[in-house]
Coordinates of C-alpha atoms in Angstrom, one line a residue:
M1 CA -11.8 -88.1 62.7
K2 CA -12.9 -91.2 60.7
K3 CA -16.3 -91.2 62.6
V4 CA -16.8 -87.5 61.9
M5 CA -16.2 -88.0 58.2
Y6 CA -18.7 -90.9 58.0
A7 CA -21.3 -88.8 59.9
V8 CA -20.9 -85.8 57.6
S9 CA -21.1 -88.0 54.5
G10 CA -24.3 -89.6 55.7
I11 CA -26.0 -86.4 56.9
S12 CA -25.1 -84.5 53.7
L13 CA -26.6 -87.4 51.7
V14 CA -29.9 -87.2 53.5
L15 CA -30.0 -83.4 53.3
M16 CA -29.2 -83.6 49.5
F17 CA -32.3 -85.8 48.8
A18 CA -34.4 -83.7 51.2
F19 CA -33.5 -80.4 49.5
F20 CA -33.8 -81.7 46.0
G21 CA -37.2 -83.1 47.0
L22 CA -38.3 -79.7 48.3
T23 CA -37.0 -78.1 45.1
A24 CA -39.2 -80.4 43.0
G25 CA -42.2 -79.8 45.3
T26 CA -41.9 -76.0 45.7
G27 CA -39.8 -74.8 42.8
K28 CA -38.0 -72.5 45.2
K29 CA -34.4 -71.8 44.2
I30 CA -33.2 -71.6 47.8
F31 CA -33.8 -75.4 48.1
L32 CA -31.9 -76.0 44.9
T33 CA -28.9 -74.0 46.2
L34 CA -29.0 -76.0 49.5
G35 CA -29.3 -79.2 47.6
I36 CA -26.3 -78.5 45.5
T37 CA -24.3 -77.5 48.6
A38 CA -25.3 -80.8 50.3
L39 CA -24.4 -82.7 47.1
T40 CA -21.0 -81.1 47.0
V41 CA -20.2 -81.8 50.6
C42 CA -21.5 -85.4 50.2
Y43 CA -19.3 -85.9 47.1
H44 CA -16.1 -84.6 48.7
F45 CA -16.5 -86.7 51.9
T46 CA -17.7 -89.8 50.2
V47 CA -14.9 -89.8 47.7
R48 CA -12.3 -89.4 50.5
L49 CA -13.8 -92.3 52.5
T50 CA -14.0 -94.5 49.4
V51 CA -10.4 -93.8 48.2
G52 CA -9.1 -94.3 51.8
N53 CA -10.9 -97.7 52.1
I54 CA -9.7 -98.9 48.7
A55 CA -6.1 -97.8 49.5
S56 CA -6.1 -99.8 52.7
L57 CA -6.3 -103.0 50.6
F58 CA -2.9 -102.3 49.0
K59 CA 0.7 -102.3 50.2
F60 CA 2.9 -99.3 49.5
D61 CA 6.6 -99.4 49.1
Y62 CA 8.4 -96.3 50.4
R63 CA 11.4 -97.1 48.0
L64 CA 9.4 -96.1 44.9
K65 CA 10.7 -93.1 43.2
W66 CA 7.4 -91.3 43.5
F67 CA 7.8 -91.2 47.3
S68 CA 11.4 -89.9 47.2
P69 CA 12.0 -86.3 48.2
L70 CA 12.6 -83.8 45.5
P71 CA 15.6 -81.4 45.5
F72 CA 13.6 -78.3 46.3
E73 CA 11.3 -79.8 49.0
E74 CA 13.4 -79.3 52.1
S75 CA 13.9 -75.6 51.5
L76 CA 10.2 -75.2 50.6
Y77 CA 9.1 -76.9 53.9
K78 CA 11.5 -74.6 55.9
K79 CA 9.9 -71.5 54.3
L80 CA 6.4 -72.9 55.0
K81 CA 7.5 -73.7 58.6
V82 CA 5.8 -77.1 58.4
H83 CA 7.4 -78.2 61.7
R84 CA 5.4 -75.5 63.6
W85 CA 1.9 -76.3 62.5
K86 CA 1.9 -80.0 61.3
E87 CA 1.1 -81.3 64.8
F88 CA -2.2 -79.4 64.8
L89 CA -3.7 -81.2 61.9
P90 CA -6.3 -84.0 62.6
T91 CA -5.4 -87.6 62.0
Y92 CA -7.8 -89.8 60.1
D93 CA -6.7 -93.0 61.9
E94 CA -4.4 -92.5 64.9
E95 CA -3.9 -96.2 65.3
A96 CA -2.1 -96.4 61.9
Y97 CA 0.6 -94.0 63.2
S98 CA 1.0 -95.5 66.7
L99 CA 4.2 -97.2 67.6
K100 CA 2.2 -99.4 70.0
S101 CA 0.6 -101.1 67.0
N102 CA 3.1 -100.6 64.2
S103 CA 6.8 -100.7 63.5
L104 CA 8.6 -97.5 62.5
L105 CA 9.0 -98.8 59.0
G106 CA 5.3 -99.7 58.9
I107 CA 4.5 -96.0 59.8
V108 CA 6.8 -94.9 56.9
C109 CA 4.8 -97.1 54.5
E110 CA 1.6 -95.6 56.0
T111 CA 2.8 -92.1 55.0
C112 CA 3.1 -93.4 51.5
R113 CA -0.5 -94.7 51.6
S114 CA -1.8 -91.4 53.0
E115 CA 0.1 -89.3 50.5
T116 CA -1.4 -91.4 47.6
V117 CA -4.9 -91.1 49.0
H118 CA -4.6 -87.3 49.4
E119 CA -3.2 -86.9 45.9
I120 CA -6.1 -88.9 44.4
N121 CA -8.4 -86.7 46.5
I122 CA -7.0 -83.6 44.9
L123 CA -7.8 -84.9 41.5
A124 CA -11.3 -85.9 42.6
S125 CA -11.9 -82.5 44.1
L126 CA -10.9 -80.8 40.9
A127 CA -13.2 -83.2 39.0
A128 CA -16.1 -81.8 40.9
M129 CA -16.0 -78.8 38.6
L130 CA -17.9 -81.1 36.1
F131 CA -21.0 -80.6 38.2
A132 CA -21.2 -77.3 36.4
V133 CA -22.3 -79.1 33.3
L134 CA -25.5 -80.1 35.2
F135 CA -26.1 -77.1 37.3
G136 CA -24.3 -74.2 35.7
D137 CA -22.5 -71.8 38.0
F138 CA -19.0 -72.9 36.9
L139 CA -17.3 -70.2 39.0
V140 CA -18.9 -71.5 42.1
F141 CA -17.9 -75.1 41.4
C142 CA -14.4 -74.0 40.5
V143 CA -13.9 -72.2 43.7
T144 CA -15.4 -75.0 45.9
S145 CA -13.2 -77.6 44.1
V146 CA -10.0 -75.7 44.6
L147 CA -10.9 -75.0 48.3
G148 CA -11.7 -78.7 48.6
A149 CA -8.3 -79.7 47.2
M150 CA -6.3 -77.4 49.4
P151 CA -6.6 -79.4 52.7
D152 CA -5.4 -82.5 50.8
L153 CA -2.4 -80.6 49.4
V154 CA -1.5 -79.6 53.0
F155 CA -1.7 -83.3 54.1
V156 CA 0.5 -84.3 51.1
I157 CA 3.1 -81.8 52.2
V158 CA 3.0 -83.1 55.8
Q159 CA 3.5 -86.7 54.7
R160 CA 6.4 -85.8 52.4
Y161 CA 7.9 -83.7 55.2
N162 CA 7.6 -86.5 57.8
R163 CA 8.8 -89.5 55.8
P164 CA 12.5 -88.6 55.4
R165 CA 12.6 -87.9 59.1
L166 CA 11.0 -91.2 60.0
L167 CA 13.4 -93.0 57.7
S168 CA 16.3 -91.2 59.4
A169 CA 15.0 -92.4 62.8
Y170 CA 14.6 -95.9 61.4
G171 CA 18.2 -95.9 60.2
R172 CA 19.5 -94.7 63.6
K173 CA 17.4 -97.4 65.3
K174 CA 19.0 -100.1 63.2
M175 CA 22.4 -98.9 64.1
M176 CA 21.7 -98.9 67.9
K177 CA 23.3 -101.5 70.0
I178 CA 22.0 -103.2 73.2
L179 CA 24.8 -103.8 75.8
L180 CA 25.3 -104.3 79.5
A181 CA 25.8 -100.9 81.2
Q182 CA 29.2 -100.2 82.6
P183 CA 30.3 -98.3 85.8
S184 CA 31.2 -95.3 83.6
D185 CA 27.5 -95.1 82.5
A186 CA 26.1 -94.6 86.0
E187 CA 25.8 -90.8 86.0
E188 CA 24.3 -90.6 82.5
I189 CA 21.7 -93.2 83.3
A190 CA 20.8 -91.6 86.6
G191 CA 20.4 -88.4 84.7
I192 CA 17.9 -90.1 82.3
Y193 CA 15.9 -91.3 85.2
H194 CA 15.9 -87.9 86.9
S195 CA 14.8 -86.2 83.6
L196 CA 11.6 -88.3 83.5
I197 CA 10.3 -87.4 86.9
G198 CA 6.9 -85.7 86.7
M199 CA 6.0 -87.1 83.3
P200 CA 2.5 -88.6 83.0
G201 CA 2.3 -92.1 84.6
C202 CA 5.8 -91.9 86.1
T203 CA 6.0 -93.0 89.7
W204 CA 9.5 -91.9 90.3
D205 CA 10.7 -89.1 92.5
E206 CA 13.9 -87.6 93.9
T207 CA 14.4 -90.7 96.2
Y208 CA 14.0 -93.3 93.5
P209 CA 15.7 -94.4 91.4
T210 CA 19.0 -92.7 92.5
I211 CA 22.5 -93.2 91.2
D212 CA 23.0 -95.8 94.0
F213 CA 20.4 -98.0 92.4
V214 CA 22.1 -97.6 89.0
R215 CA 25.5 -98.6 90.4
R216 CA 24.0 -101.6 92.2
D217 CA 22.3 -102.8 89.0
I218 CA 25.5 -102.4 87.0
E219 CA 27.5 -104.3 89.6
K220 CA 24.9 -107.1 89.4
R221 CA 25.3 -107.0 85.6
S222 CA 21.5 -106.6 85.4
L223 CA 21.3 -103.2 83.7
Y224 CA 21.1 -103.0 80.0
K225 CA 21.5 -99.9 77.8
V226 CA 20.6 -99.0 74.2
V227 CA 23.5 -97.1 72.7
D228 CA 23.1 -94.6 69.8
G229 CA 26.7 -93.6 69.0
D230 CA 28.0 -92.0 72.2
T231 CA 24.6 -91.5 73.7
I232 CA 22.6 -93.9 75.9
A233 CA 19.1 -93.7 74.4
A234 CA 17.4 -96.1 76.9
C235 CA 18.0 -98.5 79.7
A236 CA 16.2 -101.3 81.7
Y237 CA 16.8 -103.6 84.6
L238 CA 16.6 -107.4 84.0
G239 CA 17.4 -109.3 87.2
D240 CA 15.9 -111.1 90.2
F241 CA 12.5 -110.1 91.4
E242 CA 13.3 -107.4 94.0
E243 CA 10.1 -106.8 95.9
M244 CA 10.0 -107.8 99.6
E245 CA 7.2 -110.3 99.1
R246 CA 6.2 -112.1 95.9
P247 CA 2.5 -111.2 95.2
E248 CA 0.3 -114.3 95.3
C249 CA -1.2 -113.4 91.9
F250 CA 2.0 -114.4 90.1
D251 CA 2.1 -118.0 88.7
S252 CA 3.2 -120.2 91.6
S253 CA 4.7 -122.8 89.1
V254 CA 7.5 -120.3 88.1
S255 CA 10.5 -121.3 90.1
S256 CA 12.9 -118.6 89.0
L257 CA 11.2 -115.2 88.7
G258 CA 13.0 -112.4 87.0
E259 CA 11.8 -108.8 86.8
F260 CA 11.8 -105.9 84.3
S261 CA 12.2 -102.6 86.2
R262 CA 13.5 -99.1 85.8
V263 CA 12.8 -99.0 82.1
A264 CA 13.6 -95.5 80.8
V265 CA 13.9 -93.9 77.4
R266 CA 15.7 -90.5 77.0
K267 CA 13.1 -87.9 76.1
E268 CA 14.4 -87.1 72.7
Y269 CA 14.1 -90.8 71.7
H270 CA 10.5 -91.1 72.7
R271 CA 8.0 -92.5 70.2
Q272 CA 10.6 -94.3 68.1
G273 CA 9.9 -97.9 69.3
I274 CA 13.1 -98.1 71.3
A275 CA 11.5 -99.4 74.5
L276 CA 9.7 -102.1 72.5
G277 CA 12.9 -103.2 70.9
L278 CA 14.8 -103.3 74.2
L279 CA 12.1 -105.3 76.0
E280 CA 11.8 -107.8 73.2
Y281 CA 15.6 -108.3 73.4
L282 CA 15.4 -108.7 77.2
L283 CA 12.7 -111.4 76.8
K284 CA 15.2 -113.4 74.7
E285 CA 18.0 -112.8 77.3
A286 CA 15.8 -113.8 80.3
P287 CA 16.1 -117.6 79.7
K288 CA 19.8 -117.3 79.3
R289 CA 19.9 -115.9 82.8
G290 CA 17.9 -118.8 84.1
Y291 CA 14.5 -117.2 84.5
D292 CA 11.3 -119.1 83.6
G293 CA 9.1 -116.1 84.2
I294 CA 9.2 -112.3 84.2
A295 CA 7.3 -110.1 86.5
L296 CA 6.8 -106.3 86.6
L297 CA 4.9 -103.6 88.3
V298 CA 3.2 -100.7 86.4
G299 CA 1.7 -97.7 88.1
T300 CA -2.1 -97.7 87.5
E301 CA -1.9 -94.3 85.8
N302 CA 0.7 -95.4 83.3
S303 CA -1.5 -96.4 80.4
S304 CA 1.2 -96.1 77.8
A305 CA 3.5 -98.5 79.7
M306 CA 0.7 -101.0 80.1
A307 CA -0.1 -100.9 76.4
L308 CA 3.6 -101.6 75.6
Y309 CA 3.9 -104.6 78.0
E310 CA 0.6 -106.0 76.8
K311 CA 1.8 -105.7 73.2
I312 CA 4.8 -107.9 73.8
G313 CA 2.7 -110.6 75.6
F314 CA 2.6 -109.7 79.3
K315 CA -0.7 -110.5 81.1
R316 CA -2.1 -108.5 83.9
C317 CA -2.5 -110.9 86.9
G318 CA -3.5 -108.6 89.7
S319 CA -3.3 -105.2 91.4
G320 CA -2.0 -104.0 94.8
N321 CA -0.5 -101.2 96.8
L322 CA 3.3 -101.1 97.5
Y323 CA 5.4 -98.2 98.7
E324 CA 2.2 -96.1 99.1
T325 CA 1.5 -96.5 95.3
D326 CA -1.1 -98.4 93.4
W327 CA 0.2 -100.9 90.9
H328 CA -1.0 -103.4 88.3
F329 CA 1.0 -106.6 88.4
Y330 CA 2.1 -108.2 85.1
E331 CA 3.8 -111.5 84.3
Y332 CA 5.3 -113.3 81.3
I333 CA 5.8 -117.1 81.4
L334 CA 9.0 -118.4 79.8
K335 CA 8.5 -122.1 80.6
G336 CA 10.1 -124.4 78.1
T337 CA 12.5 -121.7 76.9
K338 CA 15.5 -122.3 79.3
Q339 CA 18.8 -122.6 77.6

């Protein structure tokens, strides 16, 4: 989206000068009309890019009263059915809303930045009516200014709709606990594993991981769970490296190699940073269990998992085929952190 906006701004600027030049050379009104159109487009896109770039230099506090929900908003958004169409809107900078690159609270602050930018854009769009002083045709500039402001109003609505929900998810996440799984959790965890079969990048099937794997991991006290009230939101194995042979690509100086495996997040808890929090916790637990290195295998099609592991410091050290599946091998060195 960002690249498209820069392209439109640049092209409309060139066209504006070209059409105004043709107007001066030929005196034909059609070129004046086209020049004014290009000027209007250039103005709207350039203002939005400028405001967005300036806003990126500042920090925004979601606790400010301006960003608090108003009493009538929730009922208004229900009538507008915002939840049905908001996902179809383009995103100016997808990286800014990615949990791979930002914390949940960071995304909340980003909604404040975006809302402010779009509110300023609304004012700037309406200010374009002043072009009528130079060119006349006030009605034309009035209509185009209002139409230019409407998309920004839509984005303001979406940001104000999303923010309370993100804050609610952030509050739930803070209350979640990470514990060792118990025998009574086996069926629920096995159900989480089964529900993820067939998702993009998932290498699991009906034969793995079964409830027998879950019970064995629990018995070894190597299965951790993230608990949200009475619900298990996520789980992961931290224990001895399980594969039949240790791939040669792993650091040979690591004497006690642990492994992350069977990492799963319940579908309704996806995209809330829960897996990231769980794995960061397990990296702190690993030295307490005597490991000086952690290994893991990721299916070569599982790009989201690879991005997650690389974010917390895992390095890809090789690739190979095991169990008729292609894998990338990752490792994390914990030397000097034993306790």
